[in-house]
Every structure is written in structure tokens, then in C-alpha cells.
Backbone atoms as SQL, in Angstrom:
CREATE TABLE atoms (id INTEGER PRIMARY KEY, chain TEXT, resi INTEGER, resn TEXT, atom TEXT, x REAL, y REAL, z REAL);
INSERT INTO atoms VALUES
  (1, 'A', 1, 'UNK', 'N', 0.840, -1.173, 0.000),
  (2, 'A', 1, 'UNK', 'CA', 0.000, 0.000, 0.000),
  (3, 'A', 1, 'UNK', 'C', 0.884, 1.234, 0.000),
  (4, 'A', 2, 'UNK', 'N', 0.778, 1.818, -0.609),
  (5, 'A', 2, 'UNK', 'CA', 1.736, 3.429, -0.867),
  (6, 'A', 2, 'UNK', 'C', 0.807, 4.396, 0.059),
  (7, 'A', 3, 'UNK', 'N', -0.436, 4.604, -0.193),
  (8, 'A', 3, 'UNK', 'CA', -1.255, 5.691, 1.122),
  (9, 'A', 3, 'UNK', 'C', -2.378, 5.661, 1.436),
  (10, 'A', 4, 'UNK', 'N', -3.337, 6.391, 1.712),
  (11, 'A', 4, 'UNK', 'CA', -4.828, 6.004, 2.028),
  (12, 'A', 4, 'UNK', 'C', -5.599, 6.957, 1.243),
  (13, 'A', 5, 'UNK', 'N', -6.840, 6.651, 1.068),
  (14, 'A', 5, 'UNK', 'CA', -7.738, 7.099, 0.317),
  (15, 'A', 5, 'UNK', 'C', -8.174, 8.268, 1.237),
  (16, 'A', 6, 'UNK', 'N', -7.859, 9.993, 0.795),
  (17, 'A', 6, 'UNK', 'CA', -8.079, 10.979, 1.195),
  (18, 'A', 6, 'UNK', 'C', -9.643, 11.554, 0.839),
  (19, 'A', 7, 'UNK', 'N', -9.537, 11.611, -0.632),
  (20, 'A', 7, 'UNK', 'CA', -11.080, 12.365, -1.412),
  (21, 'A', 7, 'UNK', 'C', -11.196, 12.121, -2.925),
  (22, 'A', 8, 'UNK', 'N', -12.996, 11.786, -2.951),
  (23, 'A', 8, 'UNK', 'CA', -12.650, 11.893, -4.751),
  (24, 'A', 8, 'UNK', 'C', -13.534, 13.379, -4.913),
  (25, 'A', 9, 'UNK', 'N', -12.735, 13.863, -5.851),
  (26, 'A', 9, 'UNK', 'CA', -12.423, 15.447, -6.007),
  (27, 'A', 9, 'UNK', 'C', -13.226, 15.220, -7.110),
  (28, 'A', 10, 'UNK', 'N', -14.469, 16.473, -7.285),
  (29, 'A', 10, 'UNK', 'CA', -14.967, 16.401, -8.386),
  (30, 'A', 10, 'UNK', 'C', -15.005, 17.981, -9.041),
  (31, 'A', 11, 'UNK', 'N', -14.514, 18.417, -10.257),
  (32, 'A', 11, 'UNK', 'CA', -14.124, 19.838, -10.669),
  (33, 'A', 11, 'UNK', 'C', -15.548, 20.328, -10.605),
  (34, 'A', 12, 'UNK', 'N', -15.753, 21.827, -10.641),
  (35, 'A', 12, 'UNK', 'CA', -17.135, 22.390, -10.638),
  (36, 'A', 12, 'UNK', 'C', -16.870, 23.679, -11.147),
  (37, 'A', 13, 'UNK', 'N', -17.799, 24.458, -11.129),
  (38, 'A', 13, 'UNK', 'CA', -17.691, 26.105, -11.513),
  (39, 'A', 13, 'UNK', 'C', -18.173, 26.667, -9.809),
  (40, 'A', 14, 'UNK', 'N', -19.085, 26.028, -9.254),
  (41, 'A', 14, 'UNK', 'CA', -19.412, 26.948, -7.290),
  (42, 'A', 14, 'UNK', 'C', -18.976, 25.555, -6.853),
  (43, 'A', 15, 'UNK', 'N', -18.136, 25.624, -6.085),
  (44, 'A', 15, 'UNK', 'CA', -18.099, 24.608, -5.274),
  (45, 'A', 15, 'UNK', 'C', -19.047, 24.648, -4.142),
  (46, 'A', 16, 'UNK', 'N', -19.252, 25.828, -2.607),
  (47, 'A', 16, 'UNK', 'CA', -19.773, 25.897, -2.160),
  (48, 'A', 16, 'UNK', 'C', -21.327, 25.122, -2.623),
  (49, 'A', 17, 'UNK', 'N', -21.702, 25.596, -3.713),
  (50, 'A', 17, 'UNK', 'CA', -23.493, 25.266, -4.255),
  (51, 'A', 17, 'UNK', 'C', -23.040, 23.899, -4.348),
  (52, 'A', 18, 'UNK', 'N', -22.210, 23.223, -4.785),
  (53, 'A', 18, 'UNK', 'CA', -22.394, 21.682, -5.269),
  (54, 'A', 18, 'UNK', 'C', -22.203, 20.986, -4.130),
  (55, 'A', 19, 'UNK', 'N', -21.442, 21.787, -2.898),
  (56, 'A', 19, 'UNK', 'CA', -21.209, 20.780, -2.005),
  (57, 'A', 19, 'UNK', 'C', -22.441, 21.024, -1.011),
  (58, 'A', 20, 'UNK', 'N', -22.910, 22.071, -1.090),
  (59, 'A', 20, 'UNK', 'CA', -24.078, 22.083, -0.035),
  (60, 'A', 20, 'UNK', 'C', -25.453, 21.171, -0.860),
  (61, 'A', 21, 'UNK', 'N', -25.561, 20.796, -2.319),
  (62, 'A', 21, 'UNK', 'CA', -26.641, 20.205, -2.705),
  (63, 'A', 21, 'UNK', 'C', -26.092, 19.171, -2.106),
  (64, 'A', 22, 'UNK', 'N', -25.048, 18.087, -2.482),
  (65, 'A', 22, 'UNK', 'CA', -24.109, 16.135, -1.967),
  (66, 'A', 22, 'UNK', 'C', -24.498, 16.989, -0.222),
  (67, 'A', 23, 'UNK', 'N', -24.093, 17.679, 0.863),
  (68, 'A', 23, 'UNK', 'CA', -24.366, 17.294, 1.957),
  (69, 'A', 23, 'UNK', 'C', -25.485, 17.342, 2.038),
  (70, 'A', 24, 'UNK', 'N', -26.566, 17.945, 1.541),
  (71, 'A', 24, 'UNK', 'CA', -28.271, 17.824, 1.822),
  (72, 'A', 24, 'UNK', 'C', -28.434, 16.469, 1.048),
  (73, 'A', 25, 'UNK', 'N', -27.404, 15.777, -0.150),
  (74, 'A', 25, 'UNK', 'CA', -28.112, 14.319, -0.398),
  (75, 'A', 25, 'UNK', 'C', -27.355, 13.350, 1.018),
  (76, 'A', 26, 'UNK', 'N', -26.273, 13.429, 1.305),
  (77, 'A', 26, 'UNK', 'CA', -26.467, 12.623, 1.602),
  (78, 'A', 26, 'UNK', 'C', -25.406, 12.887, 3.427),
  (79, 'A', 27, 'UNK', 'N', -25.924, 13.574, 3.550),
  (80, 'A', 27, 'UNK', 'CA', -26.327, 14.135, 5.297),
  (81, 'A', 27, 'UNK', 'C', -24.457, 13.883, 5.721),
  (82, 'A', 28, 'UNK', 'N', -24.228, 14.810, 4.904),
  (83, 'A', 28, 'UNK', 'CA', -22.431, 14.876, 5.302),
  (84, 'A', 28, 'UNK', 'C', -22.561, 16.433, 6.203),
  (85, 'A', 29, 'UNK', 'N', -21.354, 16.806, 6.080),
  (86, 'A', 29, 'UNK', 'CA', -20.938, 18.190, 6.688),
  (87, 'A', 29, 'UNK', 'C', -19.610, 18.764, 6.369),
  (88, 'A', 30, 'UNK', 'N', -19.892, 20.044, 6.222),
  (89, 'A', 30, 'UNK', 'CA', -18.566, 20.755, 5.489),
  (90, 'A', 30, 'UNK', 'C', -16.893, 19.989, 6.549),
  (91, 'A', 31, 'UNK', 'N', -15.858, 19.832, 6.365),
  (92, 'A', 31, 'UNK', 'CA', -14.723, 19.230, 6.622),
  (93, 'A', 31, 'UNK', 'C', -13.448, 20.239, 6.527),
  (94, 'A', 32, 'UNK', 'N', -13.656, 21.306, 4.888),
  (95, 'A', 32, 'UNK', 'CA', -13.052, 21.805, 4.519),
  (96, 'A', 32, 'UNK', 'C', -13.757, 22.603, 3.862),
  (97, 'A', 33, 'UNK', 'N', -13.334, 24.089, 4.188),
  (98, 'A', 33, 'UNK', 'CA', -14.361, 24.884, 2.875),
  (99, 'A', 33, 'UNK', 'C', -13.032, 26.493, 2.997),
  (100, 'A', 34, 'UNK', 'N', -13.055, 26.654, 1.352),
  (101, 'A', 34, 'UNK', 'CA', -12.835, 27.891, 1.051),
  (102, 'A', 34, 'UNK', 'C', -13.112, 28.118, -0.507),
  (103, 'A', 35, 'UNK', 'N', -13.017, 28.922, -0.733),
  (104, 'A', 35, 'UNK', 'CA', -13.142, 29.848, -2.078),
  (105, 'A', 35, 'UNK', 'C', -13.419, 28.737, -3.279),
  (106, 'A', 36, 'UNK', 'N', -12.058, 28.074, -3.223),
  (107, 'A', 36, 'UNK', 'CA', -12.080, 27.138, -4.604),
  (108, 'A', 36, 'UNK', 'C', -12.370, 25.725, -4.375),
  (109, 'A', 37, 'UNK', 'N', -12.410, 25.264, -2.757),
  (110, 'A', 37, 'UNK', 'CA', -12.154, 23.968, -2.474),
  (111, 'A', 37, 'UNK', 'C', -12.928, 23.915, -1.070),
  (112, 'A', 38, 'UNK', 'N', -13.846, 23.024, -1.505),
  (113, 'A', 38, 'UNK', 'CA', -14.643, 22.197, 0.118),
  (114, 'A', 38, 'UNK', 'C', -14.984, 20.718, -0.290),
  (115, 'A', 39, 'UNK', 'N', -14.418, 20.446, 0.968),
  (116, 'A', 39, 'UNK', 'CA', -14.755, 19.869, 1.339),
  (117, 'A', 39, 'UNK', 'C', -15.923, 18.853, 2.060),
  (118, 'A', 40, 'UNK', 'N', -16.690, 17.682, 2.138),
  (119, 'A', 40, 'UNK', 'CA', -17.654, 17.470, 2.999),
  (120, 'A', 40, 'UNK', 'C', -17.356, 15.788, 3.626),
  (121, 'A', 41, 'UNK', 'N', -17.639, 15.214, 4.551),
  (122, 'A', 41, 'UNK', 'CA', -17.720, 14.054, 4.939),
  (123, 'A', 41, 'UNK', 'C', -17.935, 13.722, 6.732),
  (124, 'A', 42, 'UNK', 'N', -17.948, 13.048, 6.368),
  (125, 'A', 42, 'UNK', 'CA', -18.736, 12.341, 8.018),
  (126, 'A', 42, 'UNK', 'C', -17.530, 12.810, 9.224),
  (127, 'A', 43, 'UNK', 'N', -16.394, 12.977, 8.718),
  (128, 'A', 43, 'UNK', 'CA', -15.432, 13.785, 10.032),
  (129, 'A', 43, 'UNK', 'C', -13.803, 14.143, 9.199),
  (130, 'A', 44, 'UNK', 'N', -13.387, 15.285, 9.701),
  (131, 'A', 44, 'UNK', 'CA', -12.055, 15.987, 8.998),
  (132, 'A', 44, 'UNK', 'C', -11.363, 14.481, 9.045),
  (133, 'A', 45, 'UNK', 'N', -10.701, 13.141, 9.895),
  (134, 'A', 45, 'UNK', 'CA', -9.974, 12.649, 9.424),
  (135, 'A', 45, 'UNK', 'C', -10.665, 11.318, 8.924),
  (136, 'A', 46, 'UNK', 'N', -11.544, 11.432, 8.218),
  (137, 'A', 46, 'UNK', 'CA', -12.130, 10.248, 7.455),
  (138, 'A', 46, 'UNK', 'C', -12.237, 10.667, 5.460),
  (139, 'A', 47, 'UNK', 'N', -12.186, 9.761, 4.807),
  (140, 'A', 47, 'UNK', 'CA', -11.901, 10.356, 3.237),
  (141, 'A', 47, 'UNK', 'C', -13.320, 10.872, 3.026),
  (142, 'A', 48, 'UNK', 'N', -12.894, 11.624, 2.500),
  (143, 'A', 48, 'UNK', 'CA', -14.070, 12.518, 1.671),
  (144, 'A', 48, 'UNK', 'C', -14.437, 12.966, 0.239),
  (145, 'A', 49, 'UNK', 'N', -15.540, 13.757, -0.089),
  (146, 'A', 49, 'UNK', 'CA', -15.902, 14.155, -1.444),
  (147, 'A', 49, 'UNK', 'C', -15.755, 15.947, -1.022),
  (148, 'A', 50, 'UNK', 'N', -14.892, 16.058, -2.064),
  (149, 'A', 50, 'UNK', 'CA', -14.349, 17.603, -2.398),
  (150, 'A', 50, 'UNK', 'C', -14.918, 17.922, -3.622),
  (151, 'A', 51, 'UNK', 'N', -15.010, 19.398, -3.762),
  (152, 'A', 51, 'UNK', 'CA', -15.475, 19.780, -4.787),
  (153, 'A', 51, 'UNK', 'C', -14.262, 20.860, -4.873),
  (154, 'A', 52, 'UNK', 'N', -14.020, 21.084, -6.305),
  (155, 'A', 52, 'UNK', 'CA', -12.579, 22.122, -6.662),
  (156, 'A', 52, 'UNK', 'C', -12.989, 22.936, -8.095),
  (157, 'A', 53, 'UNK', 'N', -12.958, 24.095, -7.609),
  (158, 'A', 53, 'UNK', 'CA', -13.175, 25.439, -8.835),
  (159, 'A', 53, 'UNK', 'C', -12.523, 24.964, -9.967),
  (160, 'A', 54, 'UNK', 'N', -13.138, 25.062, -10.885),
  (161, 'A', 54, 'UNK', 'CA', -12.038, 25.313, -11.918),
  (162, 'A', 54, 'UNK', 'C', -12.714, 26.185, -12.931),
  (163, 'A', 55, 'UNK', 'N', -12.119, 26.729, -13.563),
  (164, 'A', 55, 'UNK', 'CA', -12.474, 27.721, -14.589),
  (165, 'A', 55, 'UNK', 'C', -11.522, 28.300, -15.913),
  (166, 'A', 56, 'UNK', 'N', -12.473, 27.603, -17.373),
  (167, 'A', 56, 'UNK', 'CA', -13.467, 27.751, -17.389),
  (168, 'A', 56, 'UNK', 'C', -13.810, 25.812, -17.299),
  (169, 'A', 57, 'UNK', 'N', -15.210, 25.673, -16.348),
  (170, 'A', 57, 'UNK', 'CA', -15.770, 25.042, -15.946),
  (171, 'A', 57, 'UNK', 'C', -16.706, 24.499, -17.603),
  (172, 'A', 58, 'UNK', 'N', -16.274, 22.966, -17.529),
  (173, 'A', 58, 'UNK', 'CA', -17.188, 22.713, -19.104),
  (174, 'A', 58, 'UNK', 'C', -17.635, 21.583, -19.028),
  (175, 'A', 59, 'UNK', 'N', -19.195, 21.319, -18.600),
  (176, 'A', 59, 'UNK', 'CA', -20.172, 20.746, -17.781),
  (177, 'A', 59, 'UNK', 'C', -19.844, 18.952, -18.298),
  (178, 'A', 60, 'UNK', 'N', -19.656, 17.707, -17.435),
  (179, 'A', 60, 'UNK', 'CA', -19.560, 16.724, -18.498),
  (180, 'A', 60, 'UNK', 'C', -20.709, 16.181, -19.170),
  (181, 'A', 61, 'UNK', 'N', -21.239, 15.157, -20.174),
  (182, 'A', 61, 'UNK', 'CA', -21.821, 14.856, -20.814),
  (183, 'A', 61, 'UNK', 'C', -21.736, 13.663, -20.606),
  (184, 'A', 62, 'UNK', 'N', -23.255, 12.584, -20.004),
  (185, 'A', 62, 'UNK', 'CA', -23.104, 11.049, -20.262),
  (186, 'A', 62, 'UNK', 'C', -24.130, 10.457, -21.028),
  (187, 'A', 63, 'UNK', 'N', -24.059, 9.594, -21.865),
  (188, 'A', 63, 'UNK', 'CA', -23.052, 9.392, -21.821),
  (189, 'A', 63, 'UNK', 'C', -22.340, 10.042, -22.975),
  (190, 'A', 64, 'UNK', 'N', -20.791, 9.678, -23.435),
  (191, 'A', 64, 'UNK', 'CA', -20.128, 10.528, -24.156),
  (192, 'A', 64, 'UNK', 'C', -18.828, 10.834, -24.138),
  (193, 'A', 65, 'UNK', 'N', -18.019, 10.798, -24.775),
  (194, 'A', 65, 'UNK', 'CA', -16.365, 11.203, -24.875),
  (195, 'A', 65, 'UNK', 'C', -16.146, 12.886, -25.193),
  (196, 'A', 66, 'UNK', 'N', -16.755, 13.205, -25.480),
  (197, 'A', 66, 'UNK', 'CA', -16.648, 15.057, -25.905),
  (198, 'A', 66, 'UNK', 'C', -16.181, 15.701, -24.304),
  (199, 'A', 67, 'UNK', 'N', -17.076, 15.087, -23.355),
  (200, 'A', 67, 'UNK', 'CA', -16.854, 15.894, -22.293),
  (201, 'A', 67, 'UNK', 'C', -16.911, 15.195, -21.402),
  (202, 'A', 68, 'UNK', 'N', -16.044, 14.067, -20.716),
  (203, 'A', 68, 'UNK', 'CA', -15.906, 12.758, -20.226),
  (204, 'A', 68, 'UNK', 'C', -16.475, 13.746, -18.230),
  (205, 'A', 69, 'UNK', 'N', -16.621, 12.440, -17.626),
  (206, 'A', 69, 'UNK', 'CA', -16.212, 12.176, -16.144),
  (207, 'A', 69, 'UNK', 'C', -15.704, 13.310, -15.804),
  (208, 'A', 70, 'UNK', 'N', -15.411, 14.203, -14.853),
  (209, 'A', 70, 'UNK', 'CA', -14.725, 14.667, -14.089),
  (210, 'A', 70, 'UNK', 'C', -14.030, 15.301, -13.147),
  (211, 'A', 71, 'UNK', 'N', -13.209, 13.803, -12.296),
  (212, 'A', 71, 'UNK', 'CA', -13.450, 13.627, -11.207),
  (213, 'A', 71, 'UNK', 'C', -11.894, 13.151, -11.425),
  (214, 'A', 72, 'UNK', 'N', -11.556, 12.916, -9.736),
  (215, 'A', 72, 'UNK', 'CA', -9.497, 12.381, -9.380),
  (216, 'A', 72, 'UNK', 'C', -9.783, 12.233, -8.046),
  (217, 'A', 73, 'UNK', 'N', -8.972, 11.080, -8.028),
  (218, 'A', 73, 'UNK', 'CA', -9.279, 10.397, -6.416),
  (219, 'A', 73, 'UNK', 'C', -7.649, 11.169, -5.706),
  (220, 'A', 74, 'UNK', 'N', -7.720, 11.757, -4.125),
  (221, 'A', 74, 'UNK', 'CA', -6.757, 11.801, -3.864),
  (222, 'A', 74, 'UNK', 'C', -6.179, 10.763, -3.081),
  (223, 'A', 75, 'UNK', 'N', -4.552, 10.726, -2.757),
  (224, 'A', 75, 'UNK', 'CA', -3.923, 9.588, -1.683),
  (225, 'A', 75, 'UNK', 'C', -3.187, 10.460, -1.206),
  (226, 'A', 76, 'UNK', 'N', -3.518, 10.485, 0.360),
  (227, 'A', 76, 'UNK', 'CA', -3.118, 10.713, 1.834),
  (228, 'A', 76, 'UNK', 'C', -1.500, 9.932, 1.776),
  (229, 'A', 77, 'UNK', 'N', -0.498, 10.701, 1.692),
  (230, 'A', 77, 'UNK', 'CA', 0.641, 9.609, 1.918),
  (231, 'A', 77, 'UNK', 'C', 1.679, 10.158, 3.054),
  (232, 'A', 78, 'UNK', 'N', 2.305, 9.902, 3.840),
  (233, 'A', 78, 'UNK', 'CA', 3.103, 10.071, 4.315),
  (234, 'A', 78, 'UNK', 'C', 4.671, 11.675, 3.939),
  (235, 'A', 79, 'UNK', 'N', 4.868, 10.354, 2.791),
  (236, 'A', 79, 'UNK', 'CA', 6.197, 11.409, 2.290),
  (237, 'A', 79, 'UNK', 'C', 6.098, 11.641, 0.502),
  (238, 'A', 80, 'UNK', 'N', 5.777, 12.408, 0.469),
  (239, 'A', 80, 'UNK', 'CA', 5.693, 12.627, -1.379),
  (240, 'A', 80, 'UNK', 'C', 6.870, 12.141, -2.039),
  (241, 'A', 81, 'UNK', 'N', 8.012, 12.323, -1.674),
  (242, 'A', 81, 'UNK', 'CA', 9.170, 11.538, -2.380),
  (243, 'A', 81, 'UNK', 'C', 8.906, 10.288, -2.438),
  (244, 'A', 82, 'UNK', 'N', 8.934, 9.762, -1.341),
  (245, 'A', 82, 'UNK', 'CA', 9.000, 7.896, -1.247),
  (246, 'A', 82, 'UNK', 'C', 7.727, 7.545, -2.257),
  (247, 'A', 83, 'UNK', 'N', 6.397, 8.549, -1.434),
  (248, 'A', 83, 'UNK', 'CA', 5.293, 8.099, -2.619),
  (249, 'A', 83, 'UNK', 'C', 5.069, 7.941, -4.207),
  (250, 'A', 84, 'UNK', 'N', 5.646, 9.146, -4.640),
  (251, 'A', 84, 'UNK', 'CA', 5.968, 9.231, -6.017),
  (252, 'A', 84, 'UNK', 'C', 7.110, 7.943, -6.234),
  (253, 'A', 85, 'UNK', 'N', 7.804, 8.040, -5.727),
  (254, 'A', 85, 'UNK', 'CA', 8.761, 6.886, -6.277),
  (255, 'A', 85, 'UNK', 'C', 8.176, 5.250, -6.548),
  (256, 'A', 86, 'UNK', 'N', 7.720, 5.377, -5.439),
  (257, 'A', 86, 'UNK', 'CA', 6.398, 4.259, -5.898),
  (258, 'A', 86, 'UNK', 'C', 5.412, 3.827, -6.984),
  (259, 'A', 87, 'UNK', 'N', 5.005, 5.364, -7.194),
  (260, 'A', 87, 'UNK', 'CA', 3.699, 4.917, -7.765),
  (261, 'A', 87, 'UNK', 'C', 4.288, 5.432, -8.933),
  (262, 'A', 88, 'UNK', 'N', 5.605, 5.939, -9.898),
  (263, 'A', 88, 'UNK', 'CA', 6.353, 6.086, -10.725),
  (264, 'A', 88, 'UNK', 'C', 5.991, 4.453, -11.230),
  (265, 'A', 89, 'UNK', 'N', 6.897, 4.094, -10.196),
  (266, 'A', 89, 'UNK', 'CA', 7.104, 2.511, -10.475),
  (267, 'A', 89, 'UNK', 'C', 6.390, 1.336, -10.539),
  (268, 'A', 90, 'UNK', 'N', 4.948, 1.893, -10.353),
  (269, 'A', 90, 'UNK', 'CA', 3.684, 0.905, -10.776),
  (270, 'A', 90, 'UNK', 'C', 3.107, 1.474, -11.907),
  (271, 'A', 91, 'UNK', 'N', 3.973, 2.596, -12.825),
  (272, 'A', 91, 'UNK', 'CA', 3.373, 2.415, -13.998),
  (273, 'A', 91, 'UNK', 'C', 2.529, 4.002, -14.581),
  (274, 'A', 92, 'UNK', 'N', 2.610, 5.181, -13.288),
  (275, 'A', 92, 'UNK', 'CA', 2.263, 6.085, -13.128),
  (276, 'A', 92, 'UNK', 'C', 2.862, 7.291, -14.171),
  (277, 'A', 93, 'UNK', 'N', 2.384, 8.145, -14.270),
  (278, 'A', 93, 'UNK', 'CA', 3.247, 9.241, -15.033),
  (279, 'A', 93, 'UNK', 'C', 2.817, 11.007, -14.275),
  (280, 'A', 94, 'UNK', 'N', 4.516, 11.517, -14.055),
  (281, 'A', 94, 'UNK', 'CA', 3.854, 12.614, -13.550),
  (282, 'A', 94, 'UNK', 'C', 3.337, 13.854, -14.421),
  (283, 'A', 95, 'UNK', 'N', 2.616, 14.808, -13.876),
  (284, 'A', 95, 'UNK', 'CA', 2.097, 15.387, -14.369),
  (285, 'A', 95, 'UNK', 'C', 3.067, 17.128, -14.379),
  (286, 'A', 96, 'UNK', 'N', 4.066, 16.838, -13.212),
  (287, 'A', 96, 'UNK', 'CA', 4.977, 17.782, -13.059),
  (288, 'A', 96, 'UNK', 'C', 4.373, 18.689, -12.702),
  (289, 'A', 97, 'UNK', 'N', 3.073, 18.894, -11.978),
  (290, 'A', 97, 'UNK', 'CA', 2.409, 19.995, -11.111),
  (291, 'A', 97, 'UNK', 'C', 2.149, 19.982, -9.537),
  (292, 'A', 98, 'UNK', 'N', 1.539, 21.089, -9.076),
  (293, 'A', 98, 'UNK', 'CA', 1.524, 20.575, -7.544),
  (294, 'A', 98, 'UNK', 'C', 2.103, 21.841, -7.148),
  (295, 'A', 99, 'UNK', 'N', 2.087, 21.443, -5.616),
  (296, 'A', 99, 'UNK', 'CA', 2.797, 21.944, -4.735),
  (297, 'A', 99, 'UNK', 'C', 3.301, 21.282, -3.803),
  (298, 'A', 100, 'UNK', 'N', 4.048, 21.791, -2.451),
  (299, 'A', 100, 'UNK', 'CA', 4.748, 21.357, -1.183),
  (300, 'A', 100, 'UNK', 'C', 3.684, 20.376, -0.582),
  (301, 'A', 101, 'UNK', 'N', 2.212, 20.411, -1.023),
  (302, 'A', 101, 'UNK', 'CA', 1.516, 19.665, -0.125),
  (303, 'A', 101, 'UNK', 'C', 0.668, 18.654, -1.436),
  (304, 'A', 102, 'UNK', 'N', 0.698, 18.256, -2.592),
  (305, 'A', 102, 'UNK', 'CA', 0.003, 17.257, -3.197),
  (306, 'A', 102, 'UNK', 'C', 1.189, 17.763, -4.798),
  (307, 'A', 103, 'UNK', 'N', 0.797, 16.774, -5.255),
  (308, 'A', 103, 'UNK', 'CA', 1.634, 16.273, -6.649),
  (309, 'A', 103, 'UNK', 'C', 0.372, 15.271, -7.848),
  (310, 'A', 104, 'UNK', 'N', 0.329, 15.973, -9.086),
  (311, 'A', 104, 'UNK', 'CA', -0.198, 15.264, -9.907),
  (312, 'A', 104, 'UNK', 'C', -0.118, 14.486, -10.675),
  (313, 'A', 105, 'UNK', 'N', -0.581, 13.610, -10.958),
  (314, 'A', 105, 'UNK', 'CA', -0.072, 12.175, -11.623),
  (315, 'A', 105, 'UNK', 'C', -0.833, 11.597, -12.552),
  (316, 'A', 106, 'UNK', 'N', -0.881, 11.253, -14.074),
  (317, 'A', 106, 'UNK', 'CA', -1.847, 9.940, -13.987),
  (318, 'A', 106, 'UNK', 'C', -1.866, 8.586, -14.209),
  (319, 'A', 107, 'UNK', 'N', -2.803, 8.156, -13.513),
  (320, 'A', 107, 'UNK', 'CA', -2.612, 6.262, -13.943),
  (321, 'A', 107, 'UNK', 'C', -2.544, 5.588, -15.142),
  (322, 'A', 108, 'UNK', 'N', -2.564, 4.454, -15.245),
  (323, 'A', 108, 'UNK', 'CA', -1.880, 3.802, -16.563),
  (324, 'A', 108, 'UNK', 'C', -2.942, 4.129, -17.475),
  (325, 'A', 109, 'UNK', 'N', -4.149, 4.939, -17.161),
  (326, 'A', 109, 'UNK', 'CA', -4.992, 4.512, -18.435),
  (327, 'A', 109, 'UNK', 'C', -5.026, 6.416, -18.692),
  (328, 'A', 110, 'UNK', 'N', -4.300, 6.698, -17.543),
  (329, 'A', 110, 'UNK', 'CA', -4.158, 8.601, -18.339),
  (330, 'A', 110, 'UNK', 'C', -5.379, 9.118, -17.338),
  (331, 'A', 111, 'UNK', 'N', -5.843, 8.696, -16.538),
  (332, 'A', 111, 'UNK', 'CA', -6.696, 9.276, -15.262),
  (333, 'A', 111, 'UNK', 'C', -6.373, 10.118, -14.420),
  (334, 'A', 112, 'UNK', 'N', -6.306, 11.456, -13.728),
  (335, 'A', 112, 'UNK', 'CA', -5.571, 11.554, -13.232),
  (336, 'A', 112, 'UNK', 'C', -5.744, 11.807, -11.756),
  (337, 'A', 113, 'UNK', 'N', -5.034, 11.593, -10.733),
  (338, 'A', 113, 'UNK', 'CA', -5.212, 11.578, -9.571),
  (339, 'A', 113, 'UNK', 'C', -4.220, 12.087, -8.556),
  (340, 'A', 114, 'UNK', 'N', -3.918, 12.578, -7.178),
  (341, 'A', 114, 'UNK', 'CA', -3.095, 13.286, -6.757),
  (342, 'A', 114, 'UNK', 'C', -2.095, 12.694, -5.366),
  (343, 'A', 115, 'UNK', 'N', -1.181, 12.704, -4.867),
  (344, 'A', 115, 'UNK', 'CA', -0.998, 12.197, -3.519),
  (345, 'A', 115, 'UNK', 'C', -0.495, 13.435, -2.958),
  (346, 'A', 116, 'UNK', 'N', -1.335, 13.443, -1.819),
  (347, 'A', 116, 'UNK', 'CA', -1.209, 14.710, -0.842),
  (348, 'A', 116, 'UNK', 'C', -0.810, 14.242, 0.750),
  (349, 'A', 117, 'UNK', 'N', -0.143, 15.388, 1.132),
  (350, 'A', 117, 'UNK', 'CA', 0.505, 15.292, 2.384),
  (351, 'A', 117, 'UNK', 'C', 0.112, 16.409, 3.198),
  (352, 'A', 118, 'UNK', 'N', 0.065, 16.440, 4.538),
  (353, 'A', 118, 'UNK', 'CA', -0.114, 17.810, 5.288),
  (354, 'A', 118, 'UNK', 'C', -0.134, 17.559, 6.576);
């Protein structure tokens, strides 16, 4: 196991609005909230569903390839070096973005997903 399942992150144009409709479905509570990024789930150290700004925001389509899924699971890891070195080596590719606290990557089929530390 390289880390634990942190959040699956789903892009939006309001995060706030999308995450307050998912906690009225399904009786979560904010975890994390600011501007571009909240958070919601049953408690700050249990994995959760995030919602993350992005802009410009371009709604997906199902079904359909024009405007696929989208969504990126994060992993909770320890040490971003050791982690990346890992998951390099199961086949991963980086994405060469990020910061001091998460790094982007994607999996073998070009998915992409993040391992974060903090």
C-alpha cells in the first residue's frame, strides 16, 4: 500500500453550491471549505468528497467522450518523495504539477489523480 484514500475530487464552476446540494443528499458536513475547495464528509480525518473550482468550468456529458467524467481520487501519503517513487514505479506518469503539499499524476490509463501530504 503506498497511502490512504483521502477524497474523490470532483471539478465544478461553485463549489460551495455543489457541495451544499451532496451534503443535503447525503447528510455529510462541510470538513473543509474555502473559495475554490470544500470539502464534505462524516469527520475531517475520514476520506471525503471535495469539490474544486475550476475555470473555465465545461459541464460533463453522459453518456459521451466530448466531455468525459470529471473527477481524481486523492492519496493521503506520508512522504511525497517515497510516494511518487512508488507509484512512478507501478506504472504512473507525472504530471509535473503541484505543490509542497500534493503532486499530480496519472494512472496507466491517463486518469488523473493526486498524492497529498499535510
Amino acid at each position: 500500500m503506498v497511502g490512504s484514500w483521502q477524497a474523490l475530487v470532483i471539478d465544478c464552476e461553485n463549489p460551495d453550491t455543489l457541495a451544499s446540494f451532496y451534503e443535503e443528499l447525503l447528510g455529510m458536513v462541510r470538513v473543509e471549505n474555502d473559495d475554490d475547495w470544500v470539502g464534505i464528509g462524516d469527520a475531517p480525518d475520514r476520506p471525503a468528497i471535495a469539490f474544486q473550482r475550476v475555470d473555465p468550468y465545461v459541464a460533463p456529458e453522459w453518456p459521451g467522450h466530448l466531455h468525459p467524467q470529471q473527477a481524481h481520487i486523492d492519496v493521503k501519503v506520508k512522504d511525497l518523495d517515497l510516494a511518487e517513487t512508488e507509484v512512478l514505479s507501478m506504472g504512473a506518469t507525472s504530471m509535473g504539477a503541484g505543490s509542497k503539499s500534493y503532486r499530480v499524476y496519472l494512472d496507466p490509463q491517463k486518469h488523473p489523480f493526486c498524492l497529498v501530504s499535510w
